[in-house]
Each structure stands twice: as C-alpha cells, then as structure tokens.
PDB file of C-alpha atoms and ligand atoms in Angstrom:
ATOM      1  CA  MET A   1      -3.518   7.860 -14.096  1.00 92.00           C
ATOM      2  CA  LYS A   2      -0.905   7.139 -11.429  1.00 95.00           C
ATOM      3  CA  THR A   3      -0.065   3.930  -9.610  1.00 96.00           C
ATOM      4  CA  ILE A   4       0.776   3.852  -5.897  1.00 97.00           C
ATOM      5  CA  ALA A   5       2.322   0.789  -4.241  1.00 97.00           C
ATOM      6  CA  ILE A   6       2.001   0.391  -0.475  1.00 98.00           C
ATOM      7  CA  LEU A   7       5.061  -1.535   0.701  1.00 97.00           C
ATOM      8  CA  SER A   8       6.754  -2.562   3.903  1.00 97.00           C
ATOM      9  CA  THR A   9       9.683  -4.723   4.898  1.00 96.00           C
ATOM     10  CA  ALA A  10       7.883  -5.828   8.095  1.00 95.00           C
ATOM     11  CA  GLY A  11       4.726  -7.910   8.469  1.00 95.00           C
ATOM     12  CA  GLY A  12       1.693  -6.368  10.152  1.00 96.00           C
ATOM     13  CA  ALA A  13       3.017  -2.855   9.472  1.00 98.00           C
ATOM     14  CA  GLY A  14      -0.361  -1.482   8.397  1.00 98.00           C
ATOM     15  CA  ARG A  15      -0.172  -1.788   4.585  1.00 98.00           C
ATOM     16  CA  THR A  16      -3.701  -3.106   4.118  1.00 98.00           C
ATOM     17  CA  THR A  17      -5.171  -0.602   6.566  1.00 98.00           C
ATOM     18  CA  LEU A  18      -3.397   2.259   4.805  1.00 98.00           C
ATOM     19  CA  THR A  19      -4.295   1.065   1.311  1.00 98.00           C
ATOM     20  CA  ALA A  20      -7.991   1.007   2.240  1.00 98.00           C
ATOM     21  CA  ALA A  21      -7.899   4.335   4.096  1.00 98.00           C
ATOM     22  CA  LEU A  22      -6.024   6.095   1.284  1.00 98.00           C
ATOM     23  CA  ALA A  23      -8.388   4.616  -1.300  1.00 98.00           C
ATOM     24  CA  MET A  24     -11.354   6.071   0.583  1.00 98.00           C
ATOM     25  CA  LEU A  25      -9.802   9.449   1.319  1.00 98.00           C
ATOM     26  CA  LEU A  26      -8.524   9.976  -2.232  1.00 98.00           C
ATOM     27  CA  ALA A  27     -11.931   8.950  -3.621  1.00 98.00           C
ATOM     28  CA  ARG A  28     -13.612  11.489  -1.324  1.00 98.00           C
ATOM     29  CA  ARG A  29     -11.270  14.124  -2.708  1.00 97.00           C
ATOM     30  CA  GLY A  30     -12.767  13.459  -6.106  1.00 96.00           C
ATOM     31  CA  ARG A  31     -10.236  11.089  -7.636  1.00 97.00           C
ATOM     32  CA  PRO A  32     -11.340   7.959  -9.485  1.00 97.00           C
ATOM     33  CA  VAL A  33      -9.718   5.169  -7.420  1.00 98.00           C
ATOM     34  CA  VAL A  34      -8.962   1.517  -8.095  1.00 98.00           C
ATOM     35  CA  ALA A  35      -7.722  -0.519  -5.097  1.00 98.00           C
ATOM     36  CA  VAL A  36      -5.852  -3.681  -6.097  1.00 98.00           C
ATOM     37  CA  ASP A  37      -5.277  -6.485  -3.612  1.00 98.00           C
ATOM     38  CA  PHE A  38      -1.988  -8.033  -4.751  1.00 98.00           C
ATOM     39  CA  ASP A  39      -1.484  -9.978  -1.521  1.00 97.00           C
ATOM     40  CA  PRO A  40      -2.443 -13.674  -1.394  1.00 95.00           C
ATOM     41  CA  GLN A  41      -3.875 -13.019   2.106  1.00 96.00           C
ATOM     42  CA  ASN A  42      -6.858 -11.605   0.167  1.00 97.00           C
ATOM     43  CA  LEU A  43      -7.921  -9.280   3.000  1.00 97.00           C
ATOM     44  CA  LEU A  44      -8.210  -5.845   1.401  1.00 97.00           C
ATOM     45  CA  GLY A  45     -11.835  -6.432   0.412  1.00 97.00           C
ATOM     46  CA  ALA A  46     -12.824  -6.845   4.071  1.00 96.00           C
ATOM     47  CA  HIS A  47     -11.410  -3.378   4.778  1.00 96.00           C
ATOM     48  CA  LEU A  48     -13.339  -1.907   1.854  1.00 96.00           C
ATOM     49  CA  GLY A  49     -16.673  -3.313   2.967  1.00 93.00           C
ATOM     50  CA  LEU A  50     -16.961  -6.877   1.618  1.00 95.00           C
ATOM     51  CA  ASP A  51     -18.586  -9.304   4.077  1.00 92.00           C
ATOM     52  CA  GLU A  52     -16.834 -12.381   2.687  1.00 94.00           C
ATOM     53  CA  LEU A  53     -13.404 -13.144   1.262  1.00 94.00           C
ATOM     54  CA  PRO A  54     -13.775 -12.833  -2.514  1.00 95.00           C
ATOM     55  CA  PRO A  55     -13.319 -16.293  -4.090  1.00 94.00           C
ATOM     56  CA  ALA A  56     -11.843 -15.110  -7.410  1.00 95.00           C
ATOM     57  CA  GLY A  57      -9.590 -12.305  -8.552  1.00 96.00           C
ATOM     58  CA  ILE A  58      -6.272 -11.308 -10.046  1.00 96.00           C
ATOM     59  CA  GLY A  59      -4.300 -14.053  -8.217  1.00 95.00           C
ATOM     60  CA  ALA A  60      -5.588 -16.875 -10.431  1.00 93.00           C
ATOM     61  CA  ALA A  61      -4.749 -14.844 -13.540  1.00 94.00           C
ATOM     62  CA  ILE A  62      -1.027 -14.953 -12.694  1.00 95.00           C
ATOM     63  CA  THR A  63      -0.732 -18.551 -13.769  1.00 91.00           C
ATOM     64  CA  SER A  64      -3.733 -18.945 -16.062  1.00 90.00           C
ATOM     65  CA  ASP A  65      -3.987 -15.503 -17.700  1.00 83.00           C
ATOM     66  CA  ALA A  66      -7.729 -15.819 -16.986  1.00 85.00           C
ATOM     67  CA  PRO A  67      -9.515 -12.459 -17.252  1.00 88.00           C
ATOM     68  CA  TRP A  68      -9.941 -10.944 -13.766  1.00 90.00           C
ATOM     69  CA  HIS A  69     -12.002  -7.879 -14.714  1.00 89.00           C
ATOM     70  CA  ALA A  70     -15.286  -9.718 -14.105  1.00 90.00           C
ATOM     71  CA  HIS A  71     -14.373 -10.112 -10.415  1.00 93.00           C
ATOM     72  CA  THR A  72     -14.081  -6.420  -9.583  1.00 94.00           C
ATOM     73  CA  TRP A  73     -16.515  -4.752  -7.201  1.00 94.00           C
ATOM     74  CA  SER A  74     -17.358  -1.126  -6.407  1.00 95.00           C
ATOM     75  CA  ASN A  75     -17.874  -0.089  -2.807  1.00 94.00           C
ATOM     76  CA  GLU A  76     -20.553   2.386  -1.778  1.00 92.00           C
ATOM     77  CA  GLU A  77     -18.182   5.336  -2.207  1.00 92.00           C
ATOM     78  CA  GLY A  78     -17.161   4.350  -5.705  1.00 94.00           C
ATOM     79  CA  VAL A  79     -13.778   2.735  -5.004  1.00 97.00           C
ATOM     80  CA  LEU A  80     -13.342   0.014  -7.616  1.00 97.00           C
ATOM     81  CA  PHE A  81     -11.809  -3.014  -5.931  1.00 97.00           C
ATOM     82  CA  VAL A  82      -9.750  -5.757  -7.618  1.00 97.00           C
ATOM     83  CA  PRO A  83      -9.555  -8.787  -5.282  1.00 97.00           C
ATOM     84  CA  TYR A  84      -6.678 -11.249  -5.144  1.00 97.00           C
ATOM     85  CA  GLY A  85      -9.091 -14.162  -4.673  1.00 96.00           C
ATOM     86  CA  GLU A  86      -8.627 -17.411  -2.799  1.00 93.00           C
ATOM     87  CA  MET A  87      -5.874 -19.685  -4.084  1.00 85.00           C
ATOM     88  CA  PRO A  88      -5.752 -23.471  -3.619  1.00 78.00           C
ATOM     89  CA  ASP A  89      -3.308 -24.787  -1.006  1.00 72.00           C
ATOM     90  CA  ALA A  90      -0.147 -26.366  -2.368  1.00 64.00           C
ATOM     91  CA  PRO A  91      -0.595 -30.148  -2.751  1.00 65.00           C
ATOM     92  CA  ASP A  92       1.246 -32.370  -0.263  1.00 65.00           C
ATOM     93  CA  GLY A  93       4.788 -32.968  -1.431  1.00 61.00           C
ATOM     94  CA  ALA A  94       4.944 -29.618  -3.251  1.00 60.00           C
ATOM     95  CA  LEU A  95       5.687 -27.659  -0.109  1.00 58.00           C
ATOM     96  CA  ALA A  96       9.427 -27.467  -0.764  1.00 61.00           C
ATOM     97  CA  SER A  97       8.999 -26.014  -4.243  1.00 73.00           C
ATOM     98  CA  LEU A  98       8.126 -22.442  -5.117  1.00 76.00           C
ATOM     99  CA  PRO A  99       4.422 -21.715  -5.710  1.00 84.00           C
ATOM    100  CA  PRO A 100       3.564 -21.452  -9.431  1.00 88.00           C
ATOM    101  CA  THR A 101       2.518 -17.808  -8.926  1.00 92.00           C
ATOM    102  CA  THR A 102       5.985 -16.927  -7.616  1.00 91.00           C
ATOM    103  CA  LEU A 103       7.647 -18.696 -10.550  1.00 91.00           C
ATOM    104  CA  ARG A 104       5.475 -16.874 -13.074  1.00 94.00           C
ATOM    105  CA  LEU A 105       6.086 -13.492 -11.463  1.00 95.00           C
ATOM    106  CA  ALA A 106       9.834 -14.219 -11.475  1.00 94.00           C
ATOM    107  CA  GLU A 107       9.687 -15.095 -15.162  1.00 95.00           C
ATOM    108  CA  GLU A 108       7.732 -11.977 -16.088  1.00 96.00           C
ATOM    109  CA  PRO A 109       8.732  -9.036 -13.821  1.00 95.00           C
ATOM    110  CA  ASP A 110       6.265  -6.723 -15.595  1.00 96.00           C
ATOM    111  CA  TRP A 111       3.295  -9.073 -15.286  1.00 96.00           C
ATOM    112  CA  LEU A 112       1.383  -6.712 -12.982  1.00 97.00           C
ATOM    113  CA  ALA A 113       2.237  -3.614 -15.023  1.00 96.00           C
ATOM    114  CA  ARG A 114       0.940  -5.359 -18.141  1.00 95.00           C
ATOM    115  CA  SER A 115      -2.190  -6.603 -16.379  1.00 94.00           C
ATOM    116  CA  LEU A 116      -3.075  -3.220 -14.879  1.00 94.00           C
ATOM    117  CA  GLY A 117      -2.295  -1.518 -18.192  1.00 89.00           C
ATOM    118  CA  GLY A 118      -5.848  -2.315 -19.274  1.00 83.00           C
ATOM    119  CA  ILE A 119      -7.367  -0.170 -16.501  1.00 87.00           C
ATOM    120  CA  ASP A 120      -8.758   2.885 -18.181  1.00 84.00           C
ATOM    121  CA  LEU A 121      -8.835   5.732 -15.647  1.00 88.00           C
ATOM    122  CA  PRO A 122      -8.826   9.453 -16.404  1.00 85.00           C
ATOM    123  CA  GLY A 123      -5.689  11.553 -15.706  1.00 83.00           C
ATOM    124  CA  GLN A 124      -6.619  12.219 -12.068  1.00 93.00           C
ATOM    125  CA  GLY A 125      -7.231   8.525 -11.411  1.00 96.00           C
ATOM    126  CA  VAL A 126      -5.102   6.486  -9.017  1.00 97.00           C
ATOM    127  CA  VAL A 127      -4.481   2.771  -8.678  1.00 98.00           C
ATOM    128  CA  LEU A 128      -3.455   1.736  -5.146  1.00 98.00           C
ATOM    129  CA  ILE A 129      -1.773  -1.654  -4.708  1.00 98.00           C
ATOM    130  CA  ASP A 130      -1.680  -3.588  -1.426  1.00 98.00           C
ATOM    131  CA  THR A 131       1.249  -6.001  -1.253  1.00 98.00           C
ATOM    132  CA  PRO A 132       2.713  -8.774   0.885  1.00 97.00           C
ATOM    133  CA  ARG A 133       5.891  -7.991   2.797  1.00 97.00           C
ATOM    134  CA  TYR A 134       8.866  -6.799   0.714  1.00 96.00           C
ATOM    135  CA  PRO A 135      11.043  -8.452  -0.538  1.00 95.00           C
ATOM    136  CA  SER A 136       8.711 -10.835  -2.349  1.00 95.00           C
ATOM    137  CA  MET A 137       7.858 -11.401  -5.992  1.00 96.00           C
ATOM    138  CA  HIS A 138       4.420  -9.813  -5.505  1.00 97.00           C
ATOM    139  CA  ALA A 139       5.833  -6.679  -3.843  1.00 97.00           C
ATOM    140  CA  ALA A 140       8.614  -6.403  -6.448  1.00 96.00           C
ATOM    141  CA  GLN A 141       5.993  -6.367  -9.224  1.00 97.00           C
ATOM    142  CA  ALA A 142       4.090  -3.561  -7.474  1.00 97.00           C
ATOM    143  CA  LEU A 143       7.311  -1.609  -6.975  1.00 96.00           C
ATOM    144  CA  ARG A 144       8.149  -1.894 -10.677  1.00 95.00           C
ATOM    145  CA  CYS A 145       4.832  -0.555 -11.878  1.00 94.00           C
ATOM    146  CA  ALA A 146       4.437   2.183  -9.236  1.00 96.00           C
ATOM    147  CA  ASP A 147       4.784   5.901  -9.927  1.00 94.00           C
ATOM    148  CA  LEU A 148       4.797   6.497  -6.185  1.00 95.00           C
ATOM    149  CA  VAL A 149       5.700   4.210  -3.286  1.00 96.00           C
ATOM    150  CA  VAL A 150       4.306   4.565   0.222  1.00 97.00           C
ATOM    151  CA  CYS A 151       6.650   2.650   2.516  1.00 96.00           C
ATOM    152  CA  VAL A 152       5.163   1.939   5.943  1.00 97.00           C
ATOM    153  CA  THR A 153       7.027   0.672   8.986  1.00 96.00           C
ATOM    154  CA  PRO A 154       6.342   0.157  12.671  1.00 95.00           C
ATOM    155  CA  PRO A 155       8.566   2.256  14.958  1.00 93.00           C
ATOM    156  CA  GLU A 156      10.487  -0.733  16.271  1.00 91.00           C
ATOM    157  CA  PRO A 157      14.241  -1.254  16.085  1.00 88.00           C
ATOM    158  CA  GLY A 158      14.066  -4.650  14.339  1.00 90.00           C
ATOM    159  CA  ALA A 159      11.607  -3.426  11.694  1.00 93.00           C
ATOM    160  CA  LEU A 160      13.634  -0.269  11.104  1.00 92.00           C
ATOM    161  CA  ALA A 161      16.904  -2.187  10.805  1.00 92.00           C
ATOM    162  CA  THR A 162      15.256  -4.382   8.149  1.00 94.00           C
ATOM    163  CA  LEU A 163      13.959  -1.347   6.309  1.00 94.00           C
ATOM    164  CA  VAL A 164      17.367   0.358   6.365  1.00 92.00           C
ATOM    165  CA  ARG A 165      18.955  -2.843   5.012  1.00 93.00           C
ATOM    166  CA  HIS A 166      16.576  -2.788   2.032  1.00 94.00           C
ATOM    167  CA  LEU A 167      16.799   0.967   1.417  1.00 91.00           C
ATOM    168  CA  PRO A 168      19.435   0.698  -1.343  1.00 90.00           C
ATOM    169  CA  LYS A 169      17.200  -1.699  -3.308  1.00 89.00           C
ATOM    170  CA  LEU A 170      14.140   0.487  -2.785  1.00 88.00           C
ATOM    171  CA  ARG A 171      16.118   3.517  -3.870  1.00 85.00           C
ATOM    172  CA  ALA A 172      17.581   1.697  -6.870  1.00 84.00           C
ATOM    173  CA  ALA A 173      14.011   1.332  -8.126  1.00 85.00           C
ATOM    174  CA  GLY A 174      14.074   5.123  -8.522  1.00 81.00           C
ATOM    175  CA  LYS A 175      10.697   5.750  -6.888  1.00 82.00           C
ATOM    176  CA  ARG A 176      11.640   7.991  -3.926  1.00 76.00           C
ATOM    177  CA  PRO A 177       9.293   6.423  -1.381  1.00 88.00           C
ATOM    178  CA  LEU A 178       7.122   8.390   0.994  1.00 94.00           C
ATOM    179  CA  PHE A 179       7.940   6.904   4.426  1.00 95.00           C
ATOM    180  CA  VAL A 180       5.290   6.382   7.095  1.00 96.00           C
ATOM    181  CA  LEU A 181       6.039   5.440  10.699  1.00 95.00           C
ATOM    182  CA  ASN A 182       2.862   3.677  11.811  1.00 97.00           C
ATOM    183  CA  ARG A 183       1.499   2.869  15.261  1.00 96.00           C
ATOM    184  CA  LEU A 184       3.574   5.629  16.799  1.00 94.00           C
ATOM    185  CA  ASN A 185       3.312   6.209  20.526  1.00 94.00           C
ATOM    186  CA  PRO A 186       5.360   9.356  21.217  1.00 86.00           C
ATOM    187  CA  ALA A 187       5.228   8.687  24.973  1.00 91.00           C
ATOM    188  CA  ARG A 188       7.693   5.852  24.398  1.00 92.00           C
ATOM    189  CA  GLU A 189      11.234   7.131  24.229  1.00 91.00           C
ATOM    190  CA  MET A 190      12.395   4.187  22.111  1.00 89.00           C
ATOM    191  CA  GLN A 191       9.888   5.174  19.433  1.00 89.00           C
ATOM    192  CA  ARG A 192      11.127   8.756  19.405  1.00 87.00           C
ATOM    193  CA  ASP A 193      14.626   7.335  18.928  1.00 88.00           C
ATOM    194  CA  ALA A 194      13.286   5.167  16.100  1.00 87.00           C
ATOM    195  CA  LEU A 195      11.981   8.239  14.307  1.00 85.00           C
ATOM    196  CA  SER A 196      15.364   9.971  14.662  1.00 88.00           C
ATOM    197  CA  MET A 197      17.143   6.837  13.442  1.00 88.00           C
ATOM    198  CA  LEU A 198      14.967   6.552  10.344  1.00 90.00           C
ATOM    199  CA  THR A 199      15.290  10.261   9.565  1.00 90.00           C
ATOM    200  CA  ALA A 200      19.094   9.994   9.856  1.00 91.00           C
ATOM    201  CA  ALA A 201      19.229   6.834   7.709  1.00 90.00           C
ATOM    202  CA  LEU A 202      17.176   8.463   4.964  1.00 89.00           C
ATOM    203  CA  GLY A 203      19.458  11.479   4.833  1.00 87.00           C
ATOM    204  CA  ARG A 204      18.662  14.745   3.124  1.00 81.00           C
ATOM    205  CA  GLY A 205      16.513  15.367   0.075  1.00 77.00           C
ATOM    206  CA  VAL A 206      13.603  13.084   1.016  1.00 79.00           C
ATOM    207  CA  ALA A 207      10.097  14.101   2.033  1.00 78.00           C
ATOM    208  CA  PRO A 208       9.748  14.197   5.860  1.00 84.00           C
ATOM    209  CA  VAL A 209       8.778  10.885   7.491  1.00 92.00           C
ATOM    210  CA  MET A 210       5.001  10.875   7.984  1.00 94.00           C
ATOM    211  CA  ARG A 211       3.659   9.784  11.373  1.00 94.00           C
ATOM    212  CA  LEU A 212       0.572   7.736  12.010  1.00 97.00           C
ATOM    213  CA  HIS A 213      -0.208   7.434  15.691  1.00 97.00           C
ATOM    214  CA  ALA A 214      -1.355   4.221  17.341  1.00 97.00           C
ATOM    215  CA  ASP A 215      -5.077   4.226  18.061  1.00 98.00           C
ATOM    216  CA  ALA A 216      -7.020   1.184  19.257  1.00 97.00           C
ATOM    217  CA  ALA A 217     -10.100   2.782  17.678  1.00 97.00           C
ATOM    218  CA  LEU A 218      -8.647   2.061  14.207  1.00 97.00           C
ATOM    219  CA  PRO A 219      -9.052  -1.769  14.343  1.00 96.00           C
ATOM    220  CA  GLU A 220     -12.312  -1.263  16.249  1.00 97.00           C
ATOM    221  CA  ALA A 221     -13.719   0.886  13.438  1.00 96.00           C
ATOM    222  CA  PHE A 222     -12.652  -1.803  10.957  1.00 95.00           C
ATOM    223  CA  ALA A 223     -14.422  -4.470  13.051  1.00 94.00           C
ATOM    224  CA  ARG A 224     -17.613  -2.353  12.988  1.00 94.00           C
ATOM    225  CA  GLY A 225     -17.341  -1.821   9.226  1.00 93.00           C
ATOM    226  CA  SER A 226     -16.840   1.912   9.593  1.00 95.00           C
ATOM    227  CA  TRP A 227     -13.935   4.350   9.246  1.00 97.00           C
ATOM    228  CA  LEU A 228     -11.976   5.980  12.029  1.00 98.00           C
ATOM    229  CA  PHE A 229     -12.038   9.293  10.166  1.00 98.00           C
ATOM    230  CA  ASP A 230     -15.857   9.181  10.221  1.00 98.00           C
ATOM    231  CA  ASP A 231     -16.297   7.832  13.773  1.00 97.00           C
ATOM    232  CA  ALA A 232     -13.664  10.058  15.376  1.00 97.00           C
ATOM    233  CA  PRO A 233     -12.876  12.797  12.829  1.00 97.00           C
ATOM    234  CA  TYR A 234     -10.964  14.951  15.329  1.00 98.00           C
ATOM    235  CA  SER A 235      -8.717  12.193  16.678  1.00 98.00           C
ATOM    236  CA  GLN A 236      -4.963  12.448  16.177  1.00 98.00           C
ATOM    237  CA  THR A 237      -4.878   9.357  13.944  1.00 98.00           C
ATOM    238  CA  SER A 238      -7.719  10.665  11.738  1.00 98.00           C
ATOM    239  CA  HIS A 239      -5.758  13.880  11.388  1.00 98.00           C
ATOM    240  CA  ASP A 240      -2.656  11.818  10.476  1.00 98.00           C
ATOM    241  CA  LEU A 241      -4.578   9.872   7.825  1.00 98.00           C
ATOM    242  CA  HIS A 242      -5.862  13.068   6.209  1.00 98.00           C
ATOM    243  CA  GLY A 243      -2.288  14.408   6.357  1.00 98.00           C
ATOM    244  CA  LEU A 244      -1.027  11.306   4.608  1.00 98.00           C
ATOM    245  CA  ALA A 245      -3.659  11.671   1.882  1.00 98.00           C
ATOM    246  CA  SER A 246      -2.541  15.301   1.425  1.00 97.00           C
ATOM    247  CA  ALA A 247       1.125  14.241   1.232  1.00 96.00           C
ATOM    248  CA  VAL A 248       0.214  11.690  -1.441  1.00 97.00           C
ATOM    249  CA  GLU A 249      -1.691  14.401  -3.344  1.00 97.00           C
ATOM    250  CA  GLU A 250       1.407  16.630  -3.183  1.00 95.00           C
ATOM    251  CA  GLN A 251       3.650  13.872  -4.519  1.00 93.00           C
ATOM    252  CA  LEU A 252       1.173  13.168  -7.330  1.00 94.00           C
ATOM    253  CA  ALA A 253       1.123  16.872  -8.212  1.00 94.00           C
ATOM    254  CA  ALA A 254       4.956  16.921  -8.196  1.00 91.00           C
ATOM    255  CA  LEU A 255       4.973  13.897 -10.509  1.00 90.00           C
ATOM    256  CA  ASP A 256       2.558  15.673 -12.857  1.00 87.00           C
ATOM    257  CA  GLU A 257       4.754  18.761 -12.766  1.00 88.00           C
ATOM    258  CA  SER A 258       7.964  16.838 -13.450  1.00 84.00           C
ATOM    259  CA  SER A 259       6.347  15.108 -16.411  1.00 79.00           C
ATOM    260  CA  ARG A 260       5.358  18.526 -17.806  1.00 77.00           C
ATOM    261  CA  VAL A 261       8.737  20.234 -17.251  1.00 67.00           C
ATOM    262  CA  PRO A 262      11.587  18.316 -18.906  1.00 62.00           C
ATOM    263  CA  GLY A 263      14.409  17.690 -16.414  1.00 56.00           C
ATOM    264  CA  ALA A 264      12.369  18.764 -13.334  1.00 51.00           C
ATOM    265  CA  GLU A 265      12.973  16.681 -10.196  1.00 49.00           C
ATOM    266  CA  LEU A 266      10.360  15.173  -7.858  1.00 48.00           C
ATOM    267  CA  LYS A 267      10.685  17.036  -4.547  1.00 44.00           C
TER     268      LYS A 267
HETATM  269  N1  ATP B 301      -2.186   3.266  13.613  1.00 81.14           N
HETATM  270  C1  ATP B 301      -2.690   2.120  14.094  1.00 81.14           C
HETATM  271  N2  ATP B 301      -3.153   2.046  15.365  1.00 81.14           N
HETATM  272  C2  ATP B 301      -3.649   0.876  15.861  1.00 81.14           C
HETATM  273  N3  ATP B 301      -3.734  -0.250  15.149  1.00 81.14           N
HETATM  274  C3  ATP B 301      -3.280  -0.245  13.878  1.00 81.14           C
HETATM  275  C4  ATP B 301      -2.744   0.930  13.279  1.00 81.14           C
HETATM  276  N4  ATP B 301      -2.396   0.642  12.001  1.00 81.14           N
HETATM  277  C5  ATP B 301      -2.705  -0.659  11.812  1.00 81.14           C
HETATM  278  N5  ATP B 301      -3.231  -1.187  12.936  1.00 81.14           N
HETATM  279  C6  ATP B 301      -3.667  -2.576  13.149  1.00 81.14           C
HETATM  280  O1  ATP B 301      -2.520  -3.413  12.980  1.00 81.14           O
HETATM  281  C7  ATP B 301      -2.907  -4.658  12.413  1.00 81.14           C
HETATM  282  C8  ATP B 301      -2.081  -4.918  11.157  1.00 81.14           C
HETATM  283  O2  ATP B 301      -2.491  -3.978  10.175  1.00 81.14           O
HETATM  284  P1  ATP B 301      -2.576  -4.416   8.640  1.00 81.14           P
HETATM  285  O3  ATP B 301      -3.296  -5.703   8.486  1.00 81.14           O
HETATM  286  O4  ATP B 301      -3.080  -3.233   7.900  1.00 81.14           O
HETATM  287  O5  ATP B 301      -1.024  -4.627   8.354  1.00 81.14           O
HETATM  288  P2  ATP B 301      -0.345  -5.329   7.091  1.00 81.14           P
HETATM  289  O6  ATP B 301       0.977  -4.677   6.908  1.00 81.14           O
HETATM  290  O7  ATP B 301      -1.274  -5.315   5.948  1.00 81.14           O
HETATM  291  O8  ATP B 301      -0.177  -6.821   7.663  1.00 81.14           O
HETATM  292  P3  ATP B 301       0.157  -8.165   6.863  1.00 81.14           P
HETATM  293  O9  ATP B 301       1.665  -8.325   6.905  1.00 81.14           O
HETATM  294  O10 ATP B 301      -0.567  -9.229   7.651  1.00 81.14           O
HETATM  295  O11 ATP B 301      -0.370  -8.007   5.460  1.00 81.14           O
HETATM  296  C9  ATP B 301      -4.402  -4.563  12.150  1.00 81.14           C
HETATM  297  O12 ATP B 301      -5.082  -5.149  13.216  1.00 81.14           O
HETATM  298  C10 ATP B 301      -4.658  -3.057  12.108  1.00 81.14           C
HETATM  299  O13 ATP B 301      -5.984  -2.733  12.493  1.00 81.14           O
HETATM  300 MG1   MG B 302      -1.882  -6.797   4.667  1.00 81.14          MG
END
C-alpha cells in the first residue's frame, strides 16, 4: 500500500478535483483506492458522488480519538471514501486562539500516519489524501505520511513564487514531488513563461512538470455529477488526467523498485 498526498501552496489550485479524479482513474486501473478528505472544507465527498456534506468523519477524531471507520462510504466504482466531517464553529471569544485540531496536530506530527496505519489495503492499494493549502498542520501531516506527493499549482506568477519559496521545505521532506501545472492556457504567453520559470526553479533530476489544461467542462461535469473523462474522453484535459494517472503509476512502480533494490534511487 502506498500513500499519496495532494498538496499545493495556493488556494483553489485544483487539489480536491485532482484527488477525486486520480482516485477514480487509479481505481479503474484495478487498484484498491481509499480517498481521504483531510481538509476541514469537507468537500471531497461531493466530488466522489455524495449528495450532502458528510456530517462525521476523521476531523472529529483528531481531538477526541473517536473511531472514524464507521463513517466511510464506498462510491459506485469502489473508491472507499473517508470524510473529514463537519466541525463546530469556534465559540465567540475563541477566535484569536488556535483551533484544538491544529494544536493536537502540532503536538502529534504523526497523528495522520498513525490513524491511517489501520487501513488494510493489499500491496497495489493506494491512499490518496486531499489537504488544505500548504503550509498548514493538516497538509504537514499528509506530507509526513506520504510515499508520493503530487504538488499542484496554477500557472500564475504569485502562486509560483509562493511554491518556489516553499520548495526547500517540500524537498527537505524527502518525497520528490510530482509537479502539476493546472488550469494551463498555452495561448497565454505569461503562462508559458510560468512553465519555464517552474522548470528552471526545479532544476535537473526531477520528473517533468505535468500539465493540466484549463477546461470549463471540468467544473461543469462536476456540477452534473459526472466525470470529464467520461463525458469528453478525447478532450485535451481528459488526456492530461489520464497522463497524470500514468505518471503516478510510474512513480509508484519506481518506489516499489527502489524498495526491492537496496540503494536504488527514485527516478
Ligand atoms: N483544469 C481545470 N480547468 C477548469 N477548471 C478547473 C480545473 N481544475 C480545477 N478547476 C476548478 O477550479 C476550482 C478549484 O478547484 P478545487 O476545488 O479542486 O481546488 P482546491 O485546490 O481543492 O481549492 P481549495 O483551496 O478551496 O481547497 C473548481 O471550481 C474546479 O472545478
Ligand atoms: Mg480543496
């Protein structure tokens, strides 16, 4: 079993969309898949086919250690979903202090790793984790327990500058992220420059930056409760999503290989 964290240093980058799409595509390729919503926004379930925001999930367990396994749900294609659940608003007067979940996650940096340790998937199984924006306690927990990190960013100068600023920390985690430039519109020169800037900042020895083109049909498919790669299988963005799933498969195979051959490096 391998764990994949979907991270970004910008909000609205496409983490939840990608987590859901990868969960579906990897499941269709025959892998047992668990999709974990580790973002208090609690939205991943809507992408996976739930009609309502799930009231309970792993979020409440952070402070109470309550069992969350009873709140999981399987979608029609067999993706097992772990919701975050709805959390109560902070009481008036407590707004200046850190939420109890953040404090607990700061106290126990391996809380998520320990909690997901109980998931019993076969060797080919993958656990995908959706996160809030990095840096945050929730995202840091996902980064710590991940075998593979998918780092998604919009092709905008501000978002890229933020990502480059956090690169040393992401690299220090030793996970060699797979980078995805999302909502790409190659007709815009600034976005082509953004791709060159990111490629230069990453330097040599990293997997090529993956591209996911902008397509208004992606949110429309979500709104209809369907998948872009089913509604428009020959579109550029569907092709990109399949390409991303293949790149993830390659990285997982490289991880398997490096664990078999002592001293082998992840390519
Ligand atoms: N390639 C794309 N083309 C067009 N729209 C996209 C694309 N990728 C994502 N979107 C849209 O961008 C919006 C933000 O995506 P999403 O919610 O997945 O991002 P996020 O990183 O999870 O955001 P948040 O910071 O709120 O958690 C959504 O409306 C989604 O449908
Ligand atoms: Mg999200």
